[in-house]
Amino acid sequence: MNDSRKPEAGLAGLDVDVLLLAAEWQDQGHGVAVATVVSTWGSAPRPVGSHLIVRDDGLFQGSVSGGCIEGAVAVEAEEIINSGKARMLEFGVSNSDAWGVGLACGGKIRVFVQPLEK
Amino acid sequence: MVLATALDSGDARLVEPGPDEDYEFCGADLEEEILKALSENRSSVIAAPGGEIFLNVFNPALRLVIVGAVHIAQALIPMATALGYDVTVIDPRGAFADGQRFAGLDVSLDWPDEALLGMALDARTAVVTLTHDPKLDDAALAVALKSDVFFIGCLGSRKTHDARLQRLRQAGFGKDSLARIHGPVGLDIGARSAAEIALSVLAQMTQVLNGRAP
């Protein structure tokens, strides 16, 4: 017996296509950061495991919130690409974080942002 | 597989379950947590002695096996593909399975039971029969019912379905087995066109996959 899945079928994690694009950007010589939703409370728009990828020139792809905090994550990601150090970001209505960004839906999320190793 | 990431340090490692796999990460044995995350297809942060660890789940692609290269299959294939399913169509009737009707897709011309036996059916697979022909549909069901597939659906009227259940009972399948079959397949959204029927089938598959079936 063998698995009939086609070789290109790959894996079914959330946003696998976004991760593949991150690898492509890196191959092109870009610094890249990968942001991942690691936990959510209340009505968060994107499930745990969702990815946003950010390139050193500011271009981003994917989503961690449906649009509410992508800008703030992208700004932070540039610093993370430069420093090479991963960071945890938290966003939510009750959270007066440095960027003053909240989620309109009232939810709260934690986003882990890592630089892709070169 | 699962990507385990230590949230303090950013250290990460891939874990691929198997008999020889070592489930240790950051000084903790994560076998139970990792297997649970995979079976529930749910990524999450877990607390370990050395700090928080994020388990990001990457399961094999979902797979949909369609028995019957009929009109509704033509609508079902692109919609299922958009939902992330790797689609296989089985139909030993050459005229239905003609490549011109299913461009770019391999249609298996084997008998459904033989074809399904060669596919290692698992809990990430759904089987939907569309032929209305007992020779083909029943052969597929006999194999699907003995596997771990997460969804079994059969197109056909209530009357057709009752007759189908009757035949399967005579073939020795018990009540619990037969209760796994969704028939007539699809959520009741008043579907009429092939695309609407495909939508209702995929909506029901999604409901079952996500544990929301009544």
Short mmCIF file of C-alpha atoms in Angstrom, two decimals, chain B residues 33-194:
data_model
loop_
_atom_site.label_atom_id
_atom_site.label_comp_id
_atom_site.label_asym_id
_atom_site.label_seq_id
_atom_site.Cartn_x
_atom_site.Cartn_y
_atom_site.Cartn_z
CA GLU B 33 1.54 16.45 23.46
CA ILE B 34 2.86 16.08 19.92
CA LEU B 35 0.71 13.06 19.05
CA LYS B 36 -2.36 14.82 20.48
CA ALA B 37 -1.65 17.99 18.50
CA LEU B 38 -1.33 15.97 15.29
CA SER B 39 -4.48 13.93 15.82
CA GLU B 40 -6.50 17.06 16.65
CA ASN B 41 -4.71 19.01 13.92
CA ARG B 42 -4.34 21.85 16.41
CA SER B 43 -1.29 24.02 16.98
CA SER B 44 -0.81 25.44 20.47
CA VAL B 45 1.55 26.68 23.14
CA ILE B 46 2.35 24.17 25.88
CA ALA B 47 4.04 24.80 29.22
CA ALA B 48 7.23 22.77 29.68
CA PRO B 49 9.75 22.83 32.56
CA GLY B 50 12.18 24.89 30.47
CA GLY B 51 9.59 27.45 29.37
CA GLU B 52 6.82 27.74 26.81
CA ILE B 53 6.98 25.66 23.64
CA PHE B 54 4.90 26.33 20.54
CA LEU B 55 3.85 23.20 18.64
CA ASN B 56 2.98 24.05 15.05
CA VAL B 57 1.20 21.16 13.32
CA PHE B 58 1.82 20.23 9.70
CA ASN B 59 -0.29 17.21 8.77
CA PRO B 60 -0.29 15.51 5.36
CA ALA B 61 -2.56 17.20 2.84
CA LEU B 62 -6.25 16.37 3.05
CA ARG B 63 -7.32 13.90 0.40
CA LEU B 64 -10.66 13.41 -1.32
CA VAL B 65 -11.39 10.23 -3.23
CA ILE B 66 -14.34 10.59 -5.60
CA VAL B 67 -15.94 7.42 -6.95
CA GLY B 68 -17.66 8.24 -10.23
CA ALA B 69 -16.31 10.53 -12.94
CA VAL B 70 -19.74 12.13 -13.31
CA HIS B 71 -20.95 15.69 -13.85
CA ILE B 72 -20.92 16.54 -10.15
CA ALA B 73 -17.31 15.34 -9.89
CA GLN B 74 -16.38 18.02 -12.41
CA ALA B 75 -17.78 20.69 -10.07
CA LEU B 76 -16.42 19.04 -6.92
CA ILE B 77 -12.79 18.80 -8.06
CA PRO B 78 -11.88 22.51 -8.36
CA MET B 79 -13.79 23.45 -5.21
CA ALA B 80 -12.16 20.65 -3.18
CA THR B 81 -8.76 21.65 -4.54
CA ALA B 82 -9.35 25.23 -3.36
CA LEU B 83 -10.06 23.83 0.12
CA GLY B 84 -6.69 22.07 0.14
CA TYR B 85 -7.73 18.56 -0.86
CA ASP B 86 -5.58 16.39 -3.07
CA VAL B 87 -8.29 14.89 -5.29
CA THR B 88 -8.39 11.44 -6.88
CA VAL B 89 -11.22 10.22 -9.11
CA ILE B 90 -11.98 6.55 -9.64
CA ASP B 91 -14.20 5.27 -12.42
CA PRO B 92 -13.61 2.06 -14.37
CA ARG B 93 -16.06 3.21 -17.05
CA GLY B 94 -13.77 4.60 -19.72
CA ALA B 95 -16.34 6.88 -21.32
CA PHE B 96 -16.89 8.73 -18.04
CA ALA B 97 -13.24 8.86 -17.10
CA ASP B 98 -12.15 10.28 -20.45
CA GLY B 99 -9.19 12.61 -20.06
CA GLN B 100 -10.96 15.36 -21.97
CA ARG B 101 -13.60 15.57 -19.25
CA PHE B 102 -10.98 15.71 -16.48
CA ALA B 103 -8.08 17.58 -17.96
CA GLY B 104 -4.95 17.48 -15.87
CA LEU B 105 -6.30 14.97 -13.39
CA ASP B 106 -5.42 11.31 -13.14
CA VAL B 107 -8.59 9.27 -13.21
CA SER B 108 -8.06 5.74 -11.94
CA LEU B 109 -9.70 3.15 -14.19
CA ASP B 110 -9.43 0.44 -11.54
CA TRP B 111 -12.41 -0.99 -9.73
CA PRO B 112 -13.12 1.18 -6.69
CA ASP B 113 -12.31 -1.51 -4.12
CA GLU B 114 -8.95 -2.29 -5.71
CA ALA B 115 -8.12 1.36 -6.15
CA LEU B 116 -9.03 2.24 -2.54
CA LEU B 117 -7.09 -0.71 -1.14
CA GLY B 118 -3.96 0.69 -2.77
CA MET B 119 -4.36 4.12 -1.20
CA ALA B 120 -3.58 3.66 2.50
CA LEU B 121 -6.81 5.41 3.50
CA ASP B 122 -6.31 7.41 6.69
CA ALA B 123 -7.99 9.93 8.98
CA ARG B 124 -7.06 12.82 6.65
CA THR B 125 -9.02 11.24 3.77
CA ALA B 126 -12.67 11.54 2.68
CA VAL B 127 -14.44 9.16 0.31
CA VAL B 128 -17.50 10.31 -1.63
CA THR B 129 -19.40 8.05 -4.01
CA LEU B 130 -21.32 9.64 -6.86
CA THR B 131 -22.18 6.86 -9.32
CA HIS B 132 -25.56 5.64 -7.92
CA ASP B 133 -24.44 2.27 -9.29
CA PRO B 134 -24.30 -0.36 -6.51
CA LYS B 135 -21.61 -2.32 -8.36
CA LEU B 136 -19.27 0.65 -8.04
CA ASP B 137 -20.47 2.51 -4.94
CA ASP B 138 -20.85 -0.57 -2.74
CA ALA B 139 -17.41 -1.86 -3.70
CA ALA B 140 -15.92 1.45 -2.57
CA LEU B 141 -17.94 1.53 0.65
CA ALA B 142 -16.88 -1.98 1.63
CA VAL B 143 -13.28 -0.76 1.73
CA ALA B 144 -13.92 2.75 3.11
CA LEU B 145 -15.98 1.42 6.04
CA LYS B 146 -13.05 -0.75 7.14
CA SER B 147 -10.68 2.25 7.17
CA ASP B 148 -10.13 5.33 9.34
CA VAL B 149 -11.32 7.88 6.75
CA PHE B 150 -12.91 10.90 8.46
CA PHE B 151 -15.80 11.16 6.04
CA ILE B 152 -17.85 8.78 3.90
CA GLY B 153 -20.63 10.27 1.78
CA CYS B 154 -22.95 8.84 -0.85
CA LEU B 155 -24.90 10.76 -3.41
CA GLY B 156 -28.42 9.51 -4.07
CA SER B 157 -31.98 9.94 -2.89
CA ARG B 158 -33.23 8.80 0.50
CA LYS B 159 -34.80 5.78 -1.18
CA THR B 160 -31.53 4.89 -2.92
CA HIS B 161 -29.75 5.31 0.38
CA ASP B 162 -32.15 3.04 2.26
CA ALA B 163 -31.59 0.35 -0.36
CA ARG B 164 -27.84 0.86 -0.06
CA LEU B 165 -27.93 0.46 3.73
CA GLN B 166 -30.02 -2.67 3.30
CA ARG B 167 -27.44 -4.21 0.96
CA LEU B 168 -24.56 -3.30 3.26
CA ARG B 169 -26.39 -4.80 6.24
CA GLN B 170 -26.73 -8.03 4.28
CA ALA B 171 -23.02 -7.84 3.52
CA GLY B 172 -22.42 -7.92 7.28
CA PHE B 173 -21.86 -4.26 8.22
CA GLY B 174 -23.27 -3.33 11.62
CA LYS B 175 -25.18 -0.32 12.83
CA ASP B 176 -22.11 1.65 13.94
CA SER B 177 -20.40 1.17 10.61
CA LEU B 178 -23.46 2.25 8.64
CA ALA B 179 -23.92 5.29 10.86
CA ARG B 180 -20.59 6.61 9.49
CA ILE B 181 -22.13 7.04 6.04
CA HIS B 182 -23.53 10.47 5.21
CA GLY B 183 -26.39 9.77 2.85
CA PRO B 184 -27.82 11.48 1.01
CA VAL B 185 -24.51 13.33 1.21
CA GLY B 186 -24.38 17.10 1.74
CA LEU B 187 -25.89 19.74 3.99
CA ASP B 188 -29.46 20.68 3.20
CA ILE B 189 -28.97 24.05 1.50
CA GLY B 190 -31.49 23.40 -1.27
CA ALA B 191 -28.70 22.55 -3.71
CA ARG B 192 -29.81 22.02 -7.31
CA SER B 193 -26.96 22.66 -9.73
CA ALA B 194 -23.79 20.55 -9.77
#
